[in-house]
mmCIF file of C-alpha atoms in Angstrom:
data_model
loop_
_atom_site.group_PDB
_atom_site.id
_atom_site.type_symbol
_atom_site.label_atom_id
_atom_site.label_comp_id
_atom_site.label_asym_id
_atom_site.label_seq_id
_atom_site.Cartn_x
_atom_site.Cartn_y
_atom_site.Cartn_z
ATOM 1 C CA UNK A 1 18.588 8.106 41.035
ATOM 2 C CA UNK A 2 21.142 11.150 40.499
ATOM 3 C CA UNK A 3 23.255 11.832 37.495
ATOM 4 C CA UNK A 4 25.797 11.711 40.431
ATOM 5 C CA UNK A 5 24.596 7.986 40.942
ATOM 6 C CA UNK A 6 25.644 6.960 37.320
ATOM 7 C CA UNK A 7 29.122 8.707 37.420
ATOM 8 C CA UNK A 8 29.888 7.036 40.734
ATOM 9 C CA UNK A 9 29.174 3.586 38.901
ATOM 10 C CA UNK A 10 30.859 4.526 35.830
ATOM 11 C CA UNK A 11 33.836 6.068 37.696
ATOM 12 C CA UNK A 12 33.294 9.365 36.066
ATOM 13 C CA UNK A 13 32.813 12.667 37.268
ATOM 14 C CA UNK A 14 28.840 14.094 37.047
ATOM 15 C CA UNK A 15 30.289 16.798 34.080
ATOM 16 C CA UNK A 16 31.505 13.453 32.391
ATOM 17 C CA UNK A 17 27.836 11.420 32.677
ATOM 18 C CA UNK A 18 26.041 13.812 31.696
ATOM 19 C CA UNK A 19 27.983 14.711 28.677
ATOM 20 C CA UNK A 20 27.912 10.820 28.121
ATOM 21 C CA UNK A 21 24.076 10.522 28.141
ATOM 22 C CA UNK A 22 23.106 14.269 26.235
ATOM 23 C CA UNK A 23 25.467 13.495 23.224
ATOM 24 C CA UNK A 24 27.765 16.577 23.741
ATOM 25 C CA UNK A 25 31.748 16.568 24.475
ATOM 26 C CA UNK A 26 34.991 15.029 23.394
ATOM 27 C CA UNK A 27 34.221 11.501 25.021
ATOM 28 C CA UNK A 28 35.729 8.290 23.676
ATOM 29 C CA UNK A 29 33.252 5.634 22.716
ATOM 30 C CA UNK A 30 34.368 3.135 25.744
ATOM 31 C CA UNK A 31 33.358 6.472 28.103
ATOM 32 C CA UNK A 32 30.291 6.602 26.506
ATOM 33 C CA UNK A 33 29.048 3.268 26.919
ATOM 34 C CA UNK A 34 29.980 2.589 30.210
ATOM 35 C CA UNK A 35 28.291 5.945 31.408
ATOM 36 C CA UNK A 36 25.090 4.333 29.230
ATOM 37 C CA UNK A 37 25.767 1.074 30.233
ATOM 38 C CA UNK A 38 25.424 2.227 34.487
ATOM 39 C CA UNK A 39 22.646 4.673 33.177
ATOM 40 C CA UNK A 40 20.266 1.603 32.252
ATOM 41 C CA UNK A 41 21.686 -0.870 35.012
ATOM 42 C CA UNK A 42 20.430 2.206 37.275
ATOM 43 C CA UNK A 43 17.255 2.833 35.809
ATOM 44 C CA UNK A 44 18.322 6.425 35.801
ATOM 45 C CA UNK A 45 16.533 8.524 33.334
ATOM 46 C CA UNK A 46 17.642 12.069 32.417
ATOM 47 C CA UNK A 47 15.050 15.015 33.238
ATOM 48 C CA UNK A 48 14.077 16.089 29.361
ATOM 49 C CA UNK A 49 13.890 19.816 30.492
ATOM 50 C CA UNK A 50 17.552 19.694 32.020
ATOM 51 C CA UNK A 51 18.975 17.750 28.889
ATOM 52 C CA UNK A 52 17.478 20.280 26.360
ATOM 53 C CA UNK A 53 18.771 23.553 28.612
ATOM 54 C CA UNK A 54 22.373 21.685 28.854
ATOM 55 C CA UNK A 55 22.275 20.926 24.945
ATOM 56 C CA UNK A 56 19.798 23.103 23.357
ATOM 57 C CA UNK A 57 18.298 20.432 21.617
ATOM 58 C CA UNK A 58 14.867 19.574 22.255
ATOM 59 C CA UNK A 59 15.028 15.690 21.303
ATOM 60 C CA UNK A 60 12.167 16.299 19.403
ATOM 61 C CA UNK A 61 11.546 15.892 15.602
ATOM 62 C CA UNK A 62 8.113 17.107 13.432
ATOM 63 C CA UNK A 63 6.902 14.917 10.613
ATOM 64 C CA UNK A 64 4.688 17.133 8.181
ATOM 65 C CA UNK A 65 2.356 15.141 6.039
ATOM 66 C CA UNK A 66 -0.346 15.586 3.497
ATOM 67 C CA UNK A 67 -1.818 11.894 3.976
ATOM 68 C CA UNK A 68 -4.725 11.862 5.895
ATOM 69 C CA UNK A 69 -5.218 7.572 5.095
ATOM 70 C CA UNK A 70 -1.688 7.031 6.438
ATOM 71 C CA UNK A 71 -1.668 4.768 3.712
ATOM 72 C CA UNK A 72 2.420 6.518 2.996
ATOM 73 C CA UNK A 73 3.006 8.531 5.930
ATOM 74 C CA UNK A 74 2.507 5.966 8.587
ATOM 75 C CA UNK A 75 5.590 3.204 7.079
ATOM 76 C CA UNK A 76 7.739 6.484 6.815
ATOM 77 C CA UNK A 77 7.247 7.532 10.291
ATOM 78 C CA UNK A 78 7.944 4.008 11.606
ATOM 79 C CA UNK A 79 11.154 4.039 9.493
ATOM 80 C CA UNK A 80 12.197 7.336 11.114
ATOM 81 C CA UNK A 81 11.330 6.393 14.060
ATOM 82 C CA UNK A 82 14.043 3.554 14.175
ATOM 83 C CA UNK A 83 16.647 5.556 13.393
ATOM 84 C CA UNK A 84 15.774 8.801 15.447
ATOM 85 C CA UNK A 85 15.051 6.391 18.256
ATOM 86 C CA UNK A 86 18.873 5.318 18.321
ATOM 87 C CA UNK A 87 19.233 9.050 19.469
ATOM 88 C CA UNK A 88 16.443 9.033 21.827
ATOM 89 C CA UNK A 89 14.723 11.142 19.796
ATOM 90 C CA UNK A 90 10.384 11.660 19.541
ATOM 91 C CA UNK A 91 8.585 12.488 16.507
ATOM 92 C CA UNK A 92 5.453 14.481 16.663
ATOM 93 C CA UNK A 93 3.064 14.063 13.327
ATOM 94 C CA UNK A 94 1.295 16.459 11.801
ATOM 95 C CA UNK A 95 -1.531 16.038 9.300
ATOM 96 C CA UNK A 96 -1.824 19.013 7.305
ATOM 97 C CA UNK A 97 -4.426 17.371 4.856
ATOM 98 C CA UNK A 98 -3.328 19.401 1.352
ATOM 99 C CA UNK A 99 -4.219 22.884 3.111
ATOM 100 C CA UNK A 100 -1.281 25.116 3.049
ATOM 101 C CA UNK A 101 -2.338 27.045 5.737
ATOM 102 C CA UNK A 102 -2.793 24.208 8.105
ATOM 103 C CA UNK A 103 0.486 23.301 7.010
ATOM 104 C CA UNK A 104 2.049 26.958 7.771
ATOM 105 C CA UNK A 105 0.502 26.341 11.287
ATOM 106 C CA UNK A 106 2.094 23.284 11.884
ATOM 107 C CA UNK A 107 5.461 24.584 10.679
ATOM 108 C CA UNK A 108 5.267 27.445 13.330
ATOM 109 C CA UNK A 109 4.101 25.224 16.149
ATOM 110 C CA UNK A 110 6.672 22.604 15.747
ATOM 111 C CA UNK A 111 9.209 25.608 15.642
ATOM 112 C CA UNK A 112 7.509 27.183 18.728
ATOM 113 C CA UNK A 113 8.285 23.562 20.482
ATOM 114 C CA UNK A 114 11.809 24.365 19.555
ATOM 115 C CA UNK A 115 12.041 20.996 17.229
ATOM 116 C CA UNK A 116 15.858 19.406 16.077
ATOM 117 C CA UNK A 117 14.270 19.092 12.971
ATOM 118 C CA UNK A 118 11.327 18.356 10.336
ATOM 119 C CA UNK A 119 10.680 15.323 7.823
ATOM 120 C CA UNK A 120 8.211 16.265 5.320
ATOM 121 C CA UNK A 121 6.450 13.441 3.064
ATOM 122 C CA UNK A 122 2.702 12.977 2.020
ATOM 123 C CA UNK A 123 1.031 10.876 -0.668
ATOM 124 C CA UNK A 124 1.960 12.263 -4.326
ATOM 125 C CA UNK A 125 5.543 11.919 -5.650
ATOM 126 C CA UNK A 126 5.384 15.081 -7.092
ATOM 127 C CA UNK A 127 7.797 17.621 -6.051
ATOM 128 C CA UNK A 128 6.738 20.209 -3.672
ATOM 129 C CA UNK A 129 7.922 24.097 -2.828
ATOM 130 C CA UNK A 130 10.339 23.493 0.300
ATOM 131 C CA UNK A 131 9.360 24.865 3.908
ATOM 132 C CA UNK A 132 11.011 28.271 4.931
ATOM 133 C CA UNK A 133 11.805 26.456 8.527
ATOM 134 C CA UNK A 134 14.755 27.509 10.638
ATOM 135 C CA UNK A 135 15.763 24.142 11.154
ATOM 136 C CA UNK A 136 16.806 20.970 9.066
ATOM 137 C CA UNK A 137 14.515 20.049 6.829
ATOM 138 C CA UNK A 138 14.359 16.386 5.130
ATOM 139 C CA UNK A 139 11.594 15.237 1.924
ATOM 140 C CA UNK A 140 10.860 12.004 1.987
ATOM 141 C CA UNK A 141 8.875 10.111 -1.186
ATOM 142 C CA UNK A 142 7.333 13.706 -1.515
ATOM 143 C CA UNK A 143 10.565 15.567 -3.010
ATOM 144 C CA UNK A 144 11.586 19.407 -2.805
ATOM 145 C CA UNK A 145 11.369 21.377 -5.826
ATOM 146 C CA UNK A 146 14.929 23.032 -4.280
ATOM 147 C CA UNK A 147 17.566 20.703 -5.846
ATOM 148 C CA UNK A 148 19.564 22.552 -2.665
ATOM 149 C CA UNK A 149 17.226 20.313 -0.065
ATOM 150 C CA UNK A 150 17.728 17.008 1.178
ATOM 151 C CA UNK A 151 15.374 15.104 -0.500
ATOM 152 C CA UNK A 152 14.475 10.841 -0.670
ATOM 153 C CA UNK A 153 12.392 9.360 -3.306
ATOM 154 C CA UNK A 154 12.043 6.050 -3.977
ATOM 155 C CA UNK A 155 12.704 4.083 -7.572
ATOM 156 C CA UNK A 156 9.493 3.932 -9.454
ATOM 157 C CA UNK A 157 10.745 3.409 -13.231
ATOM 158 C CA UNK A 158 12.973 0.765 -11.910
ATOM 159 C CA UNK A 159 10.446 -0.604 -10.022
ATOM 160 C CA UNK A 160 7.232 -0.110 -13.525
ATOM 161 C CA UNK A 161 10.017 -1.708 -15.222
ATOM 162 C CA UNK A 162 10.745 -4.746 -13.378
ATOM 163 C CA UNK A 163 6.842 -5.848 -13.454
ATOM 164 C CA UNK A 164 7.222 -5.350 -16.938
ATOM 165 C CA UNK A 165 10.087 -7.396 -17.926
ATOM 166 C CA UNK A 166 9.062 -10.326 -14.859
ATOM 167 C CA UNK A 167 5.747 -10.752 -16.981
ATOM 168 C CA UNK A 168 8.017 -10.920 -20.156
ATOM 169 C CA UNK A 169 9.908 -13.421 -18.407
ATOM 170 C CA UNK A 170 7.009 -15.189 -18.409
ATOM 171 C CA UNK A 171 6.770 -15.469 -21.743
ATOM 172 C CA UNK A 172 3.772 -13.001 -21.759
ATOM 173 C CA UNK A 173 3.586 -11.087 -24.638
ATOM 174 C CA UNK A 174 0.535 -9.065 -25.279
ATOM 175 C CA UNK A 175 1.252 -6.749 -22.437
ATOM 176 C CA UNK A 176 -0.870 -3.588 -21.304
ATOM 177 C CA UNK A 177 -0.434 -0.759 -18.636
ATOM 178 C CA UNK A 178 -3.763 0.667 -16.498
ATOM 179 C CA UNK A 179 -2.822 3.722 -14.208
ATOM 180 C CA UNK A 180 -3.974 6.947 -12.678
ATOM 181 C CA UNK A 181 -4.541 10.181 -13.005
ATOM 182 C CA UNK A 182 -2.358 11.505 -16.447
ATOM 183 C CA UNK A 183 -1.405 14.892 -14.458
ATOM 184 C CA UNK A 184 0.163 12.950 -11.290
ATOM 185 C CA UNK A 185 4.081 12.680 -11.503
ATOM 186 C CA UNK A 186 4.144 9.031 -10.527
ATOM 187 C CA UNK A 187 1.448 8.023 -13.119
ATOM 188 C CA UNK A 188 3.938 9.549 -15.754
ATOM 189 C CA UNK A 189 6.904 7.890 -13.970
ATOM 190 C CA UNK A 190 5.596 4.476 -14.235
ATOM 191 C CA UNK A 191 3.640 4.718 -17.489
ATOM 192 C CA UNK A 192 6.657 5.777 -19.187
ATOM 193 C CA UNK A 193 8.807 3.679 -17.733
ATOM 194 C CA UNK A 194 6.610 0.813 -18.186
ATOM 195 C CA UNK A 195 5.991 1.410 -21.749
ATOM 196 C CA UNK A 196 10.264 1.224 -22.382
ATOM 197 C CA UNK A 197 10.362 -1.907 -20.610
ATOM 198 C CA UNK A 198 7.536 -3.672 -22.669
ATOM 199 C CA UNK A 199 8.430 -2.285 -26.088
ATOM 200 C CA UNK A 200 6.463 -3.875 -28.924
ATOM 201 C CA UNK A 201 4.540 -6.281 -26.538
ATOM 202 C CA UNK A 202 2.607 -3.030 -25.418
ATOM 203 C CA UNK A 203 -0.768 -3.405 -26.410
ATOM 204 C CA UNK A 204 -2.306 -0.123 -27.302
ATOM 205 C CA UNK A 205 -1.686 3.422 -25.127
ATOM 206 C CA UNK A 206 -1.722 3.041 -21.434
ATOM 207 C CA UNK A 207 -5.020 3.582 -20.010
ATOM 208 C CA UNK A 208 -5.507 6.735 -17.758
ATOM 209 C CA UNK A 209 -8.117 6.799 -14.886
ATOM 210 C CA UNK A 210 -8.469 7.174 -11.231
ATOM 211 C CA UNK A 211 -6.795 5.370 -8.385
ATOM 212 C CA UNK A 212 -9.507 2.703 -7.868
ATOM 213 C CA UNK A 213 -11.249 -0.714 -8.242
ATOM 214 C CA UNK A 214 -13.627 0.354 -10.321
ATOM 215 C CA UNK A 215 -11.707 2.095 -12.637
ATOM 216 C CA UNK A 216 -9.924 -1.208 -12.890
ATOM 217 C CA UNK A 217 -12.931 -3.511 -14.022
ATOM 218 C CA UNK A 218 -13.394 -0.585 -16.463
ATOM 219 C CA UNK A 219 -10.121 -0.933 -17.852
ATOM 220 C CA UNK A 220 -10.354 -4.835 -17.789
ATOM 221 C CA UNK A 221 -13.278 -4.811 -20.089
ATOM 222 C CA UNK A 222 -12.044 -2.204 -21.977
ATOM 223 C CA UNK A 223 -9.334 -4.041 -22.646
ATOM 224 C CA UNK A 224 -10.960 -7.522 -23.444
ATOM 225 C CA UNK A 225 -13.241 -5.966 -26.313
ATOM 226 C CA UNK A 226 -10.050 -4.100 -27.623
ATOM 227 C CA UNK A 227 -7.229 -6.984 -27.404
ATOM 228 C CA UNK A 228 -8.773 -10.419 -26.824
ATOM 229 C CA UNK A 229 -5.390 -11.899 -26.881
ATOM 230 C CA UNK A 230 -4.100 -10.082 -24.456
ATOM 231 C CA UNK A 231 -1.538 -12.319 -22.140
ATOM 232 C CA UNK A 232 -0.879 -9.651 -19.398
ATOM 233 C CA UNK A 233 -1.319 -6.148 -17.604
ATOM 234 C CA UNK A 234 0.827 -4.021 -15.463
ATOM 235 C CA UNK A 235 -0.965 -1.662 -13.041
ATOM 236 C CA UNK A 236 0.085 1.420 -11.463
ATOM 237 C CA UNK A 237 -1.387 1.222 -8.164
ATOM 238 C CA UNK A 238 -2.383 -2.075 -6.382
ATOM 239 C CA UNK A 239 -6.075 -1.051 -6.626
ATOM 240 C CA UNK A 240 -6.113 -0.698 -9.981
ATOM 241 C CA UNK A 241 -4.375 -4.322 -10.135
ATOM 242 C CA UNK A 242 -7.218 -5.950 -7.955
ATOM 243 C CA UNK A 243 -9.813 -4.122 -9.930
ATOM 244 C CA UNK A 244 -8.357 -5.676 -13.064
ATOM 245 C CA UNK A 245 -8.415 -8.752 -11.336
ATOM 246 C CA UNK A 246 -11.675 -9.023 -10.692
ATOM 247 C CA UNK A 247 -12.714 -7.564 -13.981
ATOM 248 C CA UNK A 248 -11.124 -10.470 -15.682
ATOM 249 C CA UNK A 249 -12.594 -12.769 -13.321
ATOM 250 C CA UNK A 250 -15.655 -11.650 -14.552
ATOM 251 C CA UNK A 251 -15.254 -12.118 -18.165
ATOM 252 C CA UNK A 252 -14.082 -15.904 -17.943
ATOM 253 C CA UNK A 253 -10.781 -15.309 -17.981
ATOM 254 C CA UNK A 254 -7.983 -16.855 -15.631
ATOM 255 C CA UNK A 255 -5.576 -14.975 -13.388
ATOM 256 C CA UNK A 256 -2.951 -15.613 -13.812
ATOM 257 C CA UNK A 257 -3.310 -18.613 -16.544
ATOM 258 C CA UNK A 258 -4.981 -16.603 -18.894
ATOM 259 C CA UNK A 259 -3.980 -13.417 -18.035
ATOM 260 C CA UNK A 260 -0.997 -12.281 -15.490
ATOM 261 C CA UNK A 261 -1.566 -8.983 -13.422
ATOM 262 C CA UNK A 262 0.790 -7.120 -11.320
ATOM 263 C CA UNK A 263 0.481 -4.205 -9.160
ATOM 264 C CA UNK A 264 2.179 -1.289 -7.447
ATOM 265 C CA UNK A 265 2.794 -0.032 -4.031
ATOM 266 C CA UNK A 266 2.313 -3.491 -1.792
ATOM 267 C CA UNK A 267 -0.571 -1.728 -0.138
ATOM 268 C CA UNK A 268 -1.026 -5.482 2.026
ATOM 269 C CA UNK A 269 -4.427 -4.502 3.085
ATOM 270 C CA UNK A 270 -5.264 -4.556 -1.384
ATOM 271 C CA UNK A 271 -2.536 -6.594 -2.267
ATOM 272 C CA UNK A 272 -3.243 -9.791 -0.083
ATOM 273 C CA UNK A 273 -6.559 -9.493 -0.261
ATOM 274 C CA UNK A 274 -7.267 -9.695 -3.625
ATOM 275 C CA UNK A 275 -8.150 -12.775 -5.879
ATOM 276 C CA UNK A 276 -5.157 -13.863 -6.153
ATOM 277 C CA UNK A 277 -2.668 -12.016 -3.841
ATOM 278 C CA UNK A 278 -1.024 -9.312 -6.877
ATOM 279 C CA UNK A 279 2.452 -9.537 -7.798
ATOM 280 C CA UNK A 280 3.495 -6.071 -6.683
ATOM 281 C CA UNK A 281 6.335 -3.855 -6.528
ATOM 282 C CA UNK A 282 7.378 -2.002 -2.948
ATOM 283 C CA UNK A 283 8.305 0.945 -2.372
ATOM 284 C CA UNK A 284 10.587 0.276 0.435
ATOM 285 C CA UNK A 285 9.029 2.864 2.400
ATOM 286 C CA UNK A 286 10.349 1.861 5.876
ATOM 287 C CA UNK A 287 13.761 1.909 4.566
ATOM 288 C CA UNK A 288 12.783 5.678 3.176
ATOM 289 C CA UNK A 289 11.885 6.884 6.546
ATOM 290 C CA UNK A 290 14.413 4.789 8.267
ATOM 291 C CA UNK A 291 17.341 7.145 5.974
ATOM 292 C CA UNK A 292 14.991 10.199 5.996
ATOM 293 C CA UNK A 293 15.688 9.986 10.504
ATOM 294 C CA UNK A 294 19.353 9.375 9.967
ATOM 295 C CA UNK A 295 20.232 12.140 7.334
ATOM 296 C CA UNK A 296 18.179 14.499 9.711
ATOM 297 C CA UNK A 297 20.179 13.189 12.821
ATOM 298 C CA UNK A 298 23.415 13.873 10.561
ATOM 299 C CA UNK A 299 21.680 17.586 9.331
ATOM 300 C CA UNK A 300 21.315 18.346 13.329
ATOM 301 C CA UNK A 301 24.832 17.218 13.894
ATOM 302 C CA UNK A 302 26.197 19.920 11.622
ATOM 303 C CA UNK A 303 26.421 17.835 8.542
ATOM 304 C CA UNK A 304 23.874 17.939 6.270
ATOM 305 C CA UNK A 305 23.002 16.177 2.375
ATOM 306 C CA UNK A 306 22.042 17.817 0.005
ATOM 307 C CA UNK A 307 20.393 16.549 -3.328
ATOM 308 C CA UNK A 308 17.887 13.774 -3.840
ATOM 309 C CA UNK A 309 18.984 10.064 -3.050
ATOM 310 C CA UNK A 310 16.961 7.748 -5.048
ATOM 311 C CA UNK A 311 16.476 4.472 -2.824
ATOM 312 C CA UNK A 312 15.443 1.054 -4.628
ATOM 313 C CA UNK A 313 12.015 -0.792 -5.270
ATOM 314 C CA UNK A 314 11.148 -4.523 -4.740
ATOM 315 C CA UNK A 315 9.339 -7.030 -6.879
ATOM 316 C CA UNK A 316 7.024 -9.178 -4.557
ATOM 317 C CA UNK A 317 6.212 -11.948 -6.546
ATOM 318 C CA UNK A 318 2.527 -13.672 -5.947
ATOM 319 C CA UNK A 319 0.245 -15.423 -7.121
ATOM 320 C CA UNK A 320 -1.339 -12.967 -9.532
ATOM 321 C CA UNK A 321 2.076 -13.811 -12.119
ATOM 322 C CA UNK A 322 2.825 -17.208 -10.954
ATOM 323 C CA UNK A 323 0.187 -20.312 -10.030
ATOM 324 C CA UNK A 324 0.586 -21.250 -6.565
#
């Protein structure tokens, strides 16, 4: 099938149809739709190496990111991909892994390809120095340090504070926080935000360690010798949470009868796994990636946002809070 084909079905000249199905042009909506609409009842496809010389738009779109796991990157990119995909768009990924100079490769390869445009995101919340690209650049979960960028993060003191207060709902009141690393951004985010929301039912300083189980047995016991009456704890990441979990588990004490734990991040593959599935908050990051591809559509178009958007955070309720 020509492009001639489709305008002879849509009753359009072949200038008209192909303006229709590149994007380009002064067409009304109705024109637009029925040149789509005879496009797909044709099974006509347009030749990607015509469209880009007739637009100068490659349809293509990098994604930058510094997590290896995929554990952040991978929601993101099937968020973006929903809402570049509307434009008939691809996204190529690139794994940079933390090395700025893998990451300046990248950056000059996806410009070589003659990308639309680039979403940058990665694992840490804390704000990074922006790319020197030539074309539109959107940050998403991993902010710019340029308040001049278009950045996306999601809520995480709304989100440290809602665990909080749901336990106090509860009627829980010997409350303590176990988190990360004290130099990462969304340790501090959460801890602080955590330790507003609980007030004087905060038991002690929050507890600083590393992103893992273990650490989170530690903390549990730690805890237990310290505050024997304690009622609850909020975690900062999910492992932490199961950790916890299983550290109380091991000292006799019920989750969440004795004790109610909730988590962060609704990492499923932690979250529903552990014993019981955590109360967690999520980060929405679908959504993120799903407004990071349609601010980067709008940046192509000529119309670009800048600033960082803050985008909410979801309490998942399980049975780590509340008995099944």
């Amino acid at each position: 099938m020509r492009i001639v084909d489709v305008a002879a079905l849509a009753g359009v000249s072949a200038g008209t149809a192909s303006k229709a199905l590149n994007g380009t042009g002064q067409l009304r909506a109705e024109t637009r739709d029925r040149v789509r609409r005879a496009a797909e009842q044709l099974g006509f496809t347009p030749d990607p190496v015509g469209r880009g010389l007739s637009s100068g738009r490659s349809y293509t779109v990098g994604l930058i990111t510094t997590d290896s796991f995929g554990r952040f990157s991978i929601p993101v990119m099937l968020g973006a991909e929903n809402a570049l995909g509307a434009g008939e768009m691809s996204v190529l990924l690139c794994d940079s892994r933390d090395d700025p100079l893998r990451e300046q490769h990248y950056l000059r390869t996806l410009q070589a390809r003659r990308v639309d445009g680039i979403i940058v995101t990665g694992r840490r919340t804390d704000p990074r120095p922006p790319l020197a690209a030539s074309v539109p650049v959107v940050y998403a979960f991993t902010p710019s340090q340029d308040p001049r960028d278009t950045s996306l993060v999601t809520d995480q003191a709304g989100g440290a504070a809602g665990a909080v207060r749901h336990v106090l709902d509860l009627g829980r009141r010997r409350v303590a926080h176990v988190t990360g690393p004290a130099d990462h951004h969304a340790t501090r985010v959460r801890a602080e935000a955590a330790g507003r929301a609980a007030g004087d039912a905060l038991v002690g300083p929050v507890l600083h360690g590393d992103w893992s189980e273990r650490w989170g047995r530690l903390a549990a016991d730690l805890l237990l010798r310290r505050h024997p009456d304690l009622d609850a704890v909020t975690c900062g990441s999910d492992q932490i949470a199961r950790g916890v979990c299983d550290g109380l588990r091991d000292a006799g004490r019920r989750v969440p009868q004795d004790v109610a734990v909730a988590g962060f991040d609704d990492w499923d593959v932690i979250a529903l796994a552990s014993r019981p599935p955590l109360t967690t908050v999520n980060l929405g990051l679908e959504a993120l990636g799903r407004r990071a591809g349609e601010l980067l559509l709008q940046a192509v178009a000529g119309s670009p946002s800048p600033g960082t958007t803050t985008l909410p955070t979801r309490l998942v309720v399980r049975e780590s809070t509340v008995p099944a």
